[in-house]
Amino acid sequence: MKVAITQETSLPQEKSAIINRLSDAFEEFFNKKSYGLGVEEIYIGVITVKPEFDFFFKTRKPKYDRKANSLSFDVKMDFNTVDSANVNEIPSLVVSQIIEALTAISKIPDFEKDHFEKDLNSFINDSPGLQAISLN
């Protein structure tokens, strides 16, 4: 499964880079996993913009493309929370928002959403690579 994060952000480069590293870690962690033939690619837009720009960046509804077997959705992070977080907290904040957004996604044919959520939780709680995201 391919899982990738895109960003629309006002965060300082150091903190934005942590989210980029999280996307790289997702790619490695989920690369050999499968959650059914219904979804083979997931694209997550992470929106973290200053409050004065919030109006211009609305979260898009989740979109499932049957032909491409892909799912895309956005999560909107509170800018001040992420900006004030230390770099070690950012991956957990992002993954928590992703899990929360997944609960709102209705059933998709031949996609084991619960298993994917479980692996996301495992990634954030047990993944040795997670420590490297913040420290590199």
PDB file of N, CA, C and O in Angstrom, residues 88-116:
ATOM      1  N   ASN A  88       9.483  16.374  18.628  1.00  0.00           N
ATOM      2  CA  ASN A  88       9.187  14.972  18.963  1.00  0.00           C
ATOM      3  C   ASN A  88       7.694  14.696  19.094  1.00  0.00           C
ATOM      4  O   ASN A  88       7.269  13.551  19.002  1.00  0.00           O
ATOM      5  N   GLU A  89       6.892  15.732  19.315  1.00  0.00           N
ATOM      6  CA  GLU A  89       5.447  15.562  19.483  1.00  0.00           C
ATOM      7  C   GLU A  89       4.683  15.621  18.162  1.00  0.00           C
ATOM      8  O   GLU A  89       3.564  15.112  18.072  1.00  0.00           O
ATOM      9  N   ILE A  90       5.266  16.225  17.161  1.00  0.00           N
ATOM     10  CA  ILE A  90       4.548  16.475  15.903  1.00  0.00           C
ATOM     11  C   ILE A  90       4.058  15.195  15.220  1.00  0.00           C
ATOM     12  O   ILE A  90       2.896  15.126  14.820  1.00  0.00           O
ATOM     13  N   PRO A  91       4.878  14.151  15.059  1.00  0.00           N
ATOM     14  CA  PRO A  91       4.355  12.938  14.406  1.00  0.00           C
ATOM     15  C   PRO A  91       3.114  12.374  15.100  1.00  0.00           C
ATOM     16  O   PRO A  91       2.147  12.000  14.436  1.00  0.00           O
ATOM     17  N   SER A  92       3.125  12.337  16.418  1.00  0.00           N
ATOM     18  CA  SER A  92       1.962  11.815  17.147  1.00  0.00           C
ATOM     19  C   SER A  92       0.738  12.690  16.941  1.00  0.00           C
ATOM     20  O   SER A  92      -0.381  12.186  16.801  1.00  0.00           O
ATOM     21  N   LEU A  93       0.929  14.004  16.925  1.00  0.00           N
ATOM     22  CA  LEU A  93      -0.192  14.919  16.685  1.00  0.00           C
ATOM     23  C   LEU A  93      -0.812  14.670  15.312  1.00  0.00           C
ATOM     24  O   LEU A  93      -2.034  14.612  15.168  1.00  0.00           O
ATOM     25  N   VAL A  94       0.035  14.516  14.309  1.00  0.00           N
ATOM     26  CA  VAL A  94      -0.459  14.308  12.940  1.00  0.00           C
ATOM     27  C   VAL A  94      -1.183  12.970  12.833  1.00  0.00           C
ATOM     28  O   VAL A  94      -2.296  12.893  12.301  1.00  0.00           O
ATOM     29  N   VAL A  95      -0.573  11.914  13.348  1.00  0.00           N
ATOM     30  CA  VAL A  95      -1.202  10.587  13.258  1.00  0.00           C
ATOM     31  C   VAL A  95      -2.527  10.566  14.010  1.00  0.00           C
ATOM     32  O   VAL A  95      -3.504   9.980  13.541  1.00  0.00           O
ATOM     33  N   SER A  96      -2.607  11.226  15.152  1.00  0.00           N
ATOM     34  CA  SER A  96      -3.871  11.291  15.898  1.00  0.00           C
ATOM     35  C   SER A  96      -4.968  11.948  15.067  1.00  0.00           C
ATOM     36  O   SER A  96      -6.109  11.487  15.054  1.00  0.00           O
ATOM     37  N   GLN A  97      -4.623  13.014  14.360  1.00  0.00           N
ATOM     38  CA  GLN A  97      -5.598  13.683  13.501  1.00  0.00           C
ATOM     39  C   GLN A  97      -6.013  12.792  12.333  1.00  0.00           C
ATOM     40  O   GLN A  97      -7.170  12.798  11.921  1.00  0.00           O
ATOM     41  N   ILE A  98      -5.072  12.047  11.797  1.00  0.00           N
ATOM     42  CA  ILE A  98      -5.388  11.131  10.690  1.00  0.00           C
ATOM     43  C   ILE A  98      -6.363  10.054  11.167  1.00  0.00           C
ATOM     44  O   ILE A  98      -7.355   9.756  10.497  1.00  0.00           O
ATOM     45  N   ILE A  99      -6.100   9.483  12.325  1.00  0.00           N
ATOM     46  CA  ILE A  99      -6.992   8.444  12.874  1.00  0.00           C
ATOM     47  C   ILE A  99      -8.379   9.027  13.113  1.00  0.00           C
ATOM     48  O   ILE A  99      -9.390   8.388  12.795  1.00  0.00           O
ATOM     49  N   GLU A 100      -8.435  10.228  13.645  1.00  0.00           N
ATOM     50  CA  GLU A 100      -9.734  10.875  13.869  1.00  0.00           C
ATOM     51  C   GLU A 100     -10.476  11.082  12.550  1.00  0.00           C
ATOM     52  O   GLU A 100     -11.680  10.839  12.457  1.00  0.00           O
ATOM     53  N   ALA A 101      -9.765  11.506  11.520  1.00  0.00           N
ATOM     54  CA  ALA A 101     -10.399  11.718  10.210  1.00  0.00           C
ATOM     55  C   ALA A 101     -10.891  10.409   9.614  1.00  0.00           C
ATOM     56  O   ALA A 101     -11.936  10.369   8.953  1.00  0.00           O
ATOM     57  N   LEU A 102     -10.177   9.329   9.844  1.00  0.00           N
ATOM     58  CA  LEU A 102     -10.587   8.025   9.313  1.00  0.00           C
ATOM     59  C   LEU A 102     -11.921   7.570   9.878  1.00  0.00           C
ATOM     60  O   LEU A 102     -12.685   6.890   9.191  1.00  0.00           O
ATOM     61  N   THR A 103     -12.223   7.931  11.115  1.00  0.00           N
ATOM     62  CA  THR A 103     -13.485   7.500  11.716  1.00  0.00           C
ATOM     63  C   THR A 103     -14.679   8.074  10.972  1.00  0.00           C
ATOM     64  O   THR A 103     -15.757   7.492  10.999  1.00  0.00           O
ATOM     65  N   ALA A 104     -14.495   9.203  10.303  1.00  0.00           N
ATOM     66  CA  ALA A 104     -15.598   9.840   9.576  1.00  0.00           C
ATOM     67  C   ALA A 104     -15.776   9.279   8.167  1.00  0.00           C
ATOM     68  O   ALA A 104     -16.757   9.592   7.497  1.00  0.00           O
ATOM     69  N   ILE A 105     -14.845   8.450   7.730  1.00  0.00           N
ATOM     70  CA  ILE A 105     -14.922   7.902   6.372  1.00  0.00           C
ATOM     71  C   ILE A 105     -15.813   6.674   6.393  1.00  0.00           C
ATOM     72  O   ILE A 105     -15.597   5.742   7.163  1.00  0.00           O
ATOM     73  N   SER A 106     -16.831   6.712   5.544  1.00  0.00           N
ATOM     74  CA  SER A 106     -17.781   5.603   5.498  1.00  0.00           C
ATOM     75  C   SER A 106     -17.140   4.378   4.848  1.00  0.00           C
ATOM     76  O   SER A 106     -16.050   4.437   4.289  1.00  0.00           O
ATOM     77  N   LYS A 107     -17.858   3.294   4.899  1.00  0.00           N
ATOM     78  CA  LYS A 107     -17.345   2.018   4.415  1.00  0.00           C
ATOM     79  C   LYS A 107     -16.953   2.101   2.939  1.00  0.00           C
ATOM     80  O   LYS A 107     -17.691   2.597   2.113  1.00  0.00           O
ATOM     81  N   ILE A 108     -15.784   1.578   2.668  1.00  0.00           N
ATOM     82  CA  ILE A 108     -15.274   1.492   1.306  1.00  0.00           C
ATOM     83  C   ILE A 108     -15.162   0.009   0.971  1.00  0.00           C
ATOM     84  O   ILE A 108     -14.615  -0.766   1.773  1.00  0.00           O
ATOM     85  N   PRO A 109     -15.679  -0.395  -0.186  1.00  0.00           N
ATOM     86  CA  PRO A 109     -15.645  -1.818  -0.542  1.00  0.00           C
ATOM     87  C   PRO A 109     -14.221  -2.377  -0.545  1.00  0.00           C
ATOM     88  O   PRO A 109     -13.305  -1.758  -1.076  1.00  0.00           O
ATOM     89  N   ASP A 110     -14.059  -3.531   0.062  1.00  0.00           N
ATOM     90  CA  ASP A 110     -12.806  -4.268   0.090  1.00  0.00           C
ATOM     91  C   ASP A 110     -11.637  -3.425   0.629  1.00  0.00           C
ATOM     92  O   ASP A 110     -10.540  -3.428   0.093  1.00  0.00           O
ATOM     93  N   PHE A 111     -11.906  -2.690   1.721  1.00  0.00           N
ATOM     94  CA  PHE A 111     -10.861  -1.946   2.428  1.00  0.00           C
ATOM     95  C   PHE A 111     -11.004  -2.220   3.913  1.00  0.00           C
ATOM     96  O   PHE A 111     -12.044  -1.947   4.508  1.00  0.00           O
ATOM     97  N   GLU A 112      -9.968  -2.772   4.499  1.00  0.00           N
ATOM     98  CA  GLU A 112      -9.965  -3.114   5.915  1.00  0.00           C
ATOM     99  C   GLU A 112      -9.526  -1.895   6.728  1.00  0.00           C
ATOM    100  O   GLU A 112      -8.389  -1.818   7.207  1.00  0.00           O
ATOM    101  N   LYS A 113     -10.439  -0.938   6.860  1.00  0.00           N
ATOM    102  CA  LYS A 113     -10.137   0.314   7.539  1.00  0.00           C
ATOM    103  C   LYS A 113      -9.714   0.099   8.985  1.00  0.00           C
ATOM    104  O   LYS A 113      -8.762   0.732   9.452  1.00  0.00           O
ATOM    105  N   ASP A 114     -10.368  -0.801   9.686  1.00  0.00           N
ATOM    106  CA  ASP A 114     -10.017  -1.064  11.082  1.00  0.00           C
ATOM    107  C   ASP A 114      -8.583  -1.578  11.212  1.00  0.00           C
ATOM    108  O   ASP A 114      -7.851  -1.192  12.115  1.00  0.00           O
ATOM    109  N   HIS A 115      -8.193  -2.448  10.292  1.00  0.00           N
ATOM    110  CA  HIS A 115      -6.835  -2.982  10.296  1.00  0.00           C
ATOM    111  C   HIS A 115      -5.826  -1.864   9.997  1.00  0.00           C
ATOM    112  O   HIS A 115      -4.756  -1.795  10.629  1.00  0.00           O
ATOM    113  N   PHE A 116      -6.163  -0.986   9.063  1.00  0.00           N
ATOM    114  CA  PHE A 116      -5.292   0.145   8.743  1.00  0.00           C
ATOM    115  C   PHE A 116      -5.139   1.062   9.966  1.00  0.00           C
ATOM    116  O   PHE A 116      -4.026   1.473  10.309  1.00  0.00           O
TER     117      PHE A 116
END
